[in-house]
PDB file of C-alpha atoms in Angstrom:
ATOM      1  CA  UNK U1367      46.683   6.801 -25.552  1.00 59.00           C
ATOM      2  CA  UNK U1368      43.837   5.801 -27.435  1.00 54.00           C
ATOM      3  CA  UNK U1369      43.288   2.518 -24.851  1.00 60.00           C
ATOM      4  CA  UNK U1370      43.350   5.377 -22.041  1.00 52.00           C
ATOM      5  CA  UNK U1371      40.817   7.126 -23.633  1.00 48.00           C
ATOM      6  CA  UNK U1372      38.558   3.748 -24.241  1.00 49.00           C
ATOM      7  CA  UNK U1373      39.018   3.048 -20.451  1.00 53.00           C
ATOM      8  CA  UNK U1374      37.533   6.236 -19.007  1.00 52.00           C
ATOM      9  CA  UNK U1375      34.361   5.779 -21.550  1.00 47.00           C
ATOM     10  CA  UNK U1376      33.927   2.597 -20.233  1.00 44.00           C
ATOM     11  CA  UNK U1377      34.162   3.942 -16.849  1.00 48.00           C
ATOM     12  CA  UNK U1378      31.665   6.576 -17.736  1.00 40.00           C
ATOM     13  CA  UNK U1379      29.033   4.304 -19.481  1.00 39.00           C
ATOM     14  CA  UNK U1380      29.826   1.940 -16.327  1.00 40.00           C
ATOM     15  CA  UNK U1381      28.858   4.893 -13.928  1.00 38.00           C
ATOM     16  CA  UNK U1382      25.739   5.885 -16.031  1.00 37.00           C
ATOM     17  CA  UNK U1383      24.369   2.302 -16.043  1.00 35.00           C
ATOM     18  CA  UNK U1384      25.129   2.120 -12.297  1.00 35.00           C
ATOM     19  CA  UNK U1385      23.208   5.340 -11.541  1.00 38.00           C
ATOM     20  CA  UNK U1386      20.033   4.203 -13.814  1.00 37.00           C
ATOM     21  CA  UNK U1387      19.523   1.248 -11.888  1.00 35.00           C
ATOM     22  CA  UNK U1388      20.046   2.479  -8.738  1.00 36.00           C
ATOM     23  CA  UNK U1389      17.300   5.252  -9.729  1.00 38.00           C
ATOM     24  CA  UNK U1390      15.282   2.633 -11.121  1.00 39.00           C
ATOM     25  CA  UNK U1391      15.578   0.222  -8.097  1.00 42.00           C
ATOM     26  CA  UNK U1392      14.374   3.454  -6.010  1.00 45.00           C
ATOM     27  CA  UNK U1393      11.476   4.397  -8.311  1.00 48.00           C
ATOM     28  CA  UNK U1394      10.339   0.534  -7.604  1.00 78.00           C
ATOM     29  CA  UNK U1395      10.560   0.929  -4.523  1.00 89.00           C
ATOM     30  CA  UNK U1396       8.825   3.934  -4.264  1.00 93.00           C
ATOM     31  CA  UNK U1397       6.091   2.289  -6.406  1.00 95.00           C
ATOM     32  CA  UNK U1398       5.510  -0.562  -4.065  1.00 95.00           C
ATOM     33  CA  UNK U1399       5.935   1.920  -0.854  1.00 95.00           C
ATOM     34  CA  UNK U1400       3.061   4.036  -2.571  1.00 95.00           C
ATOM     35  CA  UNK U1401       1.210   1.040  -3.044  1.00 96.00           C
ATOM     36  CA  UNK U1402       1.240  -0.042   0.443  1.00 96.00           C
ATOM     37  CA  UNK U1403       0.656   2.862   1.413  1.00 95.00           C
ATOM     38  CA  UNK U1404      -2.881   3.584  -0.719  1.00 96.00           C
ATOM     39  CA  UNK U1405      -3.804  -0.174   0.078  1.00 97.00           C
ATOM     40  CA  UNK U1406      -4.151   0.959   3.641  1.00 96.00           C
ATOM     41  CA  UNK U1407      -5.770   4.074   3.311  1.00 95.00           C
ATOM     42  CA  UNK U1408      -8.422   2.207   0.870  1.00 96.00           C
ATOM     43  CA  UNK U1409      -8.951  -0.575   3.454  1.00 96.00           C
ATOM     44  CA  UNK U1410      -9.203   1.925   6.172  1.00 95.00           C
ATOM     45  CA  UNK U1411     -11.895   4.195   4.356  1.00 95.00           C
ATOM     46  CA  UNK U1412     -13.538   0.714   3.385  1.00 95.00           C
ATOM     47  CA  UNK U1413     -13.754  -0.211   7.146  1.00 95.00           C
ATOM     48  CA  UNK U1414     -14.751   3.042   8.471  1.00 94.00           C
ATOM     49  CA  UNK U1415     -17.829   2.971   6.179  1.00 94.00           C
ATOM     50  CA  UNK U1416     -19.466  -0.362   7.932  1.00 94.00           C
ATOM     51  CA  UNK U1417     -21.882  -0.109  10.703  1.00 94.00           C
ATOM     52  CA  UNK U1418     -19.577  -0.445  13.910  1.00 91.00           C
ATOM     53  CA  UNK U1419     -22.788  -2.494  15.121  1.00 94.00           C
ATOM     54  CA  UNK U1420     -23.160  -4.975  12.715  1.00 94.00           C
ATOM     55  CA  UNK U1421     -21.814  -8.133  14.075  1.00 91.00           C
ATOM     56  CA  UNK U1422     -21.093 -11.396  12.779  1.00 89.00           C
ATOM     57  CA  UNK U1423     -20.586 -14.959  14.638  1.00 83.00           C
ATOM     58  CA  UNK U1424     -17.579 -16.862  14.718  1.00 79.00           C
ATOM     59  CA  UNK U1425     -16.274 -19.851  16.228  1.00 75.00           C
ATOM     60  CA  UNK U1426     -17.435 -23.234  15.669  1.00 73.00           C
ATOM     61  CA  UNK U1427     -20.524 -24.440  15.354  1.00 72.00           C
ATOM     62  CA  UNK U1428     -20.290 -27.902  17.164  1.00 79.00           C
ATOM     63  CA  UNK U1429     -21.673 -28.446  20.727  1.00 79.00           C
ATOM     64  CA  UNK U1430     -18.517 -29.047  22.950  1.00 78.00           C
ATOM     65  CA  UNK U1431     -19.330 -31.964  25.728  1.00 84.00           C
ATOM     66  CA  UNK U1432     -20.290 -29.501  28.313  1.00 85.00           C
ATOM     67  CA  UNK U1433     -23.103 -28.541  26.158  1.00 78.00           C
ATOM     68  CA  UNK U1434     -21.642 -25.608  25.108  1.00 79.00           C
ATOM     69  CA  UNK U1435     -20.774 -23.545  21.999  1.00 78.00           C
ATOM     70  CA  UNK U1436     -17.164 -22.314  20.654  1.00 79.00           C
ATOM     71  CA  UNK U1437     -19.508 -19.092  19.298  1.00 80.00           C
ATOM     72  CA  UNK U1438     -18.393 -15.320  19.457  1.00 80.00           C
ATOM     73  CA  UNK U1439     -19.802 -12.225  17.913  1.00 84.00           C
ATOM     74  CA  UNK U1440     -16.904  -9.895  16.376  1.00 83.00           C
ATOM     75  CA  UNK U1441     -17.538  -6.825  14.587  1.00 88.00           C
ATOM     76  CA  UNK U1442     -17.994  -7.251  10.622  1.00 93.00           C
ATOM     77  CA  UNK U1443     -16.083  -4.937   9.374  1.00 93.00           C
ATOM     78  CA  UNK U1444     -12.935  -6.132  11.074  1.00 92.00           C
ATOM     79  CA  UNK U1445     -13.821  -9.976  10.198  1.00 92.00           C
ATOM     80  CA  UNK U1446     -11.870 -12.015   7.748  1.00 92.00           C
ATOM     81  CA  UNK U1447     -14.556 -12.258   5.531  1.00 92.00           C
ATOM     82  CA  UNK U1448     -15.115  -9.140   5.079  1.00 95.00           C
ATOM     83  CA  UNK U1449     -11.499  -8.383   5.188  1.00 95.00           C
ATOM     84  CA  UNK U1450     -10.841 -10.712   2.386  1.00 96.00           C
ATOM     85  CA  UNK U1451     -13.792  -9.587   0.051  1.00 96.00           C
ATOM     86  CA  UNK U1452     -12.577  -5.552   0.991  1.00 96.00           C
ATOM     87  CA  UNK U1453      -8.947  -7.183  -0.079  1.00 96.00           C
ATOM     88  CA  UNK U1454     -10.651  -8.519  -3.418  1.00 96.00           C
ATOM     89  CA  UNK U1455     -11.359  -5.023  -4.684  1.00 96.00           C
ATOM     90  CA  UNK U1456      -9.219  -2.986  -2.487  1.00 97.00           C
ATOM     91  CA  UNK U1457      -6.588  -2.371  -6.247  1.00 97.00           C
ATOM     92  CA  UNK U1458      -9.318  -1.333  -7.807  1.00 96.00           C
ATOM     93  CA  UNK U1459      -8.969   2.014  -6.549  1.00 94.00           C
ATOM     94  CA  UNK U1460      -5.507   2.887  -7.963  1.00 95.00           C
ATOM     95  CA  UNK U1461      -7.120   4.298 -10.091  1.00 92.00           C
ATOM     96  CA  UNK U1462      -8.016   7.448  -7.728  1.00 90.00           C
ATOM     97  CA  UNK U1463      -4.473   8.058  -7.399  1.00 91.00           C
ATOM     98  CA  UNK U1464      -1.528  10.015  -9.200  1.00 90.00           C
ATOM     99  CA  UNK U1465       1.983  10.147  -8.775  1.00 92.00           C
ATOM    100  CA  UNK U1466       3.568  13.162  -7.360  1.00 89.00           C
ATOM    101  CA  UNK U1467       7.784  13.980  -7.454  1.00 89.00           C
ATOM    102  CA  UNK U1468       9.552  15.771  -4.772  1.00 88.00           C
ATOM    103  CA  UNK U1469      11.500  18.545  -6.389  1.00 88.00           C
ATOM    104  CA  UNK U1470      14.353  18.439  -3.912  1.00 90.00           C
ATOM    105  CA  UNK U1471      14.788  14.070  -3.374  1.00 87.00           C
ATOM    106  CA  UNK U1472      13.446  13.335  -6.880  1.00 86.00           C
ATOM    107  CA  UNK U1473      11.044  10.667  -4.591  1.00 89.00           C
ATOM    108  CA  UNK U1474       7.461   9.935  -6.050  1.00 90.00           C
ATOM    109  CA  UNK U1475       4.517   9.493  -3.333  1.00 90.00           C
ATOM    110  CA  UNK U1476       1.169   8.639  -4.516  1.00 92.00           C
ATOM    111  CA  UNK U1477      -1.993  10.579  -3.662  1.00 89.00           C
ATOM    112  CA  UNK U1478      -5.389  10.220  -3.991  1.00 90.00           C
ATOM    113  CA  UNK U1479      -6.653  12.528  -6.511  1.00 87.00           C
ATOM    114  CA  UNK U1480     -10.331  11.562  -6.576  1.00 84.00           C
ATOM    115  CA  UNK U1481     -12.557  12.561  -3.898  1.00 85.00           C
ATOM    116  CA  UNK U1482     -14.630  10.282  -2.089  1.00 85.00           C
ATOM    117  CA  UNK U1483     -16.954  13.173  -1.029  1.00 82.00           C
ATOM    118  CA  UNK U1484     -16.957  15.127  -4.336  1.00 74.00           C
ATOM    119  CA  UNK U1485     -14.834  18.134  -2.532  1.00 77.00           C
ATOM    120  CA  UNK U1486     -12.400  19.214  -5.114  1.00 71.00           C
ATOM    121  CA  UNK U1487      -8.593  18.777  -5.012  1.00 77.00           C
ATOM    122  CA  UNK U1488      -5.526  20.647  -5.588  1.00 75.00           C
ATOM    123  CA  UNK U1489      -4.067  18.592  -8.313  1.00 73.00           C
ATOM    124  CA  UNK U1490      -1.550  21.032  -9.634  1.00 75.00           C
ATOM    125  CA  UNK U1491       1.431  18.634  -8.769  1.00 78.00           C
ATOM    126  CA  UNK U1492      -0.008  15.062  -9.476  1.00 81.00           C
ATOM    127  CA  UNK U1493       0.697  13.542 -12.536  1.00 79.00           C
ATOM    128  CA  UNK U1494      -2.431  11.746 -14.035  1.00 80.00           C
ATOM    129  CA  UNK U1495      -1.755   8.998 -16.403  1.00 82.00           C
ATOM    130  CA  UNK U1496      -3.008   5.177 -17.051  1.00 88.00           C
ATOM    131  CA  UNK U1497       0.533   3.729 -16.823  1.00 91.00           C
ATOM    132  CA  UNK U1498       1.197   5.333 -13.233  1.00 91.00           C
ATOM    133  CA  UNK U1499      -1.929   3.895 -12.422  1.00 91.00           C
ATOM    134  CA  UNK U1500      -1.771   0.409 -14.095  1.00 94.00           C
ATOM    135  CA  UNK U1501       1.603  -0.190 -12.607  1.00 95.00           C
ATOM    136  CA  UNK U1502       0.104   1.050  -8.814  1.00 95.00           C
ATOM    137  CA  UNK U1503      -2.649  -1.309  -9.658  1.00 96.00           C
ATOM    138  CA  UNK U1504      -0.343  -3.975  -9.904  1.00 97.00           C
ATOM    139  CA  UNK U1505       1.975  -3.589  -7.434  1.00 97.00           C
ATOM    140  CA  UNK U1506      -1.000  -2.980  -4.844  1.00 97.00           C
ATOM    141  CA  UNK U1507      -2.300  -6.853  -6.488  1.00 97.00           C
ATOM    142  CA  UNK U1508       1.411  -7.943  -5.666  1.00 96.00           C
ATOM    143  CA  UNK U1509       1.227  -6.799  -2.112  1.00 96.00           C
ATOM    144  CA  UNK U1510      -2.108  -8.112  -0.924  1.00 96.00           C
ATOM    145  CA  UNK U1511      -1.437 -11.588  -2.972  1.00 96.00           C
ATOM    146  CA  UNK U1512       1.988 -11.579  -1.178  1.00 95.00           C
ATOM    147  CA  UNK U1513       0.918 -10.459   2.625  1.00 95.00           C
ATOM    148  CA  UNK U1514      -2.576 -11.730   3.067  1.00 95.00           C
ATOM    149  CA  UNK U1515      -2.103 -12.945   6.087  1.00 94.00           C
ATOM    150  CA  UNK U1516      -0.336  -9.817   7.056  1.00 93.00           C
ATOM    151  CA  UNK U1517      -3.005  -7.680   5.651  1.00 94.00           C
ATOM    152  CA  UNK U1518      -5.631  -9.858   7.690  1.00 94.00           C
ATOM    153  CA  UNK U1519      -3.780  -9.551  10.591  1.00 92.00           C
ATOM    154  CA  UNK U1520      -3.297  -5.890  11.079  1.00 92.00           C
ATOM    155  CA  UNK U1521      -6.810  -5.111   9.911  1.00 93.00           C
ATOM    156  CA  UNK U1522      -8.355  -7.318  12.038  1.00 90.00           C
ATOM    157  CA  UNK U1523      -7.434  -6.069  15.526  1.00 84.00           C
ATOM    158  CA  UNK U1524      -7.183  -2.202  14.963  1.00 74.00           C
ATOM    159  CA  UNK U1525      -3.767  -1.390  14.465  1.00 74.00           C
ATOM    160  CA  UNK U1526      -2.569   2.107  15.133  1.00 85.00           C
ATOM    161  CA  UNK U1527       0.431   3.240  11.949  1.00 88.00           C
ATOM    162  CA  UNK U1528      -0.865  -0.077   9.988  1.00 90.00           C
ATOM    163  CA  UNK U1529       0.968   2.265   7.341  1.00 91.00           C
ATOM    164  CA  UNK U1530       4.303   2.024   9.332  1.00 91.00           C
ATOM    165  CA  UNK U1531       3.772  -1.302  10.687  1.00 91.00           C
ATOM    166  CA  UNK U1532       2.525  -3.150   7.532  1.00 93.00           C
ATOM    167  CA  UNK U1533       4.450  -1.317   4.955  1.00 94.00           C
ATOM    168  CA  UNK U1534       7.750  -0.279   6.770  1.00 91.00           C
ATOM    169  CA  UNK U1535       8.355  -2.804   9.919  1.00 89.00           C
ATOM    170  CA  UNK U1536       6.848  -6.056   8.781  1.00 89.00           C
ATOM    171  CA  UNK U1537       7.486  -5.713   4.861  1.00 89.00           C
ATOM    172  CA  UNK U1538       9.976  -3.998   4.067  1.00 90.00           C
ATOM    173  CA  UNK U1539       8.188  -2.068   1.261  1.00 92.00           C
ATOM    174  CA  UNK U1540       8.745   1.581   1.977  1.00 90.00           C
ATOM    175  CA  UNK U1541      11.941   2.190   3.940  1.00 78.00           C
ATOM    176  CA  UNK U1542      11.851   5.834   4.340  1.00 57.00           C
ATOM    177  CA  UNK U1543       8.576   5.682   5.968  1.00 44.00           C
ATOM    178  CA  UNK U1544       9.148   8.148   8.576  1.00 46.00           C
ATOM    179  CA  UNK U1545       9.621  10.532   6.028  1.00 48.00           C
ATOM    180  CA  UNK U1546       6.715  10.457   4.673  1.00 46.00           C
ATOM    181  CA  UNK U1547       3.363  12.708   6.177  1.00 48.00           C
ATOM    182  CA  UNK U1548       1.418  11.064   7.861  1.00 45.00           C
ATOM    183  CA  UNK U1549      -2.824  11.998   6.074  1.00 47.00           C
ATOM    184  CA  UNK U1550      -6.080  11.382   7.538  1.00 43.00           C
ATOM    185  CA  UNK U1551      -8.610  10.131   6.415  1.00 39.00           C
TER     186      UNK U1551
END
């Protein structure tokens, strides 16, 4: 009897554990979805703000032996310079953002809750705290030390959904993408 009774604790711890991490595992995920997510929207802000005029040169430099030049003006703000020094600071800004549940799949989604035009915000359902922050920070340094090339990539030739493409289809990072809203900027 009392070996019966040992077994279905064990079970129960067993089933508790089990649960934790597979809540854990999906708060992680959630983190690094989030993360993705806010890297965009940063990067996309960032871009929008240079001068779609300002261009710089690219190519090589050397004369070719026709005489010629390898030399091509692109747009700055989509270069990989500028992409790469935009990429440097990008984590930064995490620490605009809180952390928001969904009372119905227990999912967190992270929001900006700074403005960037000093409107103010509803922020009756973000939670505001250092650690959310510091651990968006760091997942958001993870992803862009991870996928520089993809970040590079997408940015440079004007995606359309780099949040679905980036995060979802070519990372893996958020895989309930589609359903999550889709914000302006």
């Amino acid at each position: 009897m009392m070996s019966y009774h040992l077994q279905s604790l064990a079970r129960c711890v067993l089933l508790v554990l089990l649960v934790s991490y597979c809540q854990g595992a999906r708060q992680g995920q959630d983190l690094k979805c989030g993360a993705c997510r806010a890297m965009v929207d940063e990067m996309e802000w960032a871009i929008s703000q240079v001068d779609p005029k300002k261009m710089i040169q690219t190519g090589s430099f050397r004369i070719n032996p026709d005489g010629s030049q390898s030399i091509r003006d692109v747009p700055f703000a989509r270069s990989e310079g500028n992409l790469l020094e935009l990429m440097e600071e990008v984590c930064e800004r995490m620490k605009d953002y809180g952390e928001r549940v969904d009372p119905t799949t227990s999912r967190k989604t992270y929001e900006r809750v700074t403005s960037r035009n000093g409107k103010s915000m509803d922020l009756s359902e973000a939670k505001l705290d250092s650690r959310v922050t510091s651990s968006l920070k760091y997942a958001c340094e993870t992803i862009v030390e991870q996928h520089e090339d993809e970040v590079i990539e997408f940015f440079a030739h004007e995606t359309d959904n780099v949040k679905d493409k980036l995060c979802s289809k070519r990372t893996d990072l958020c895989d309930h993408a589609l359903q999550i809203p889709h914000d302006e900027l």
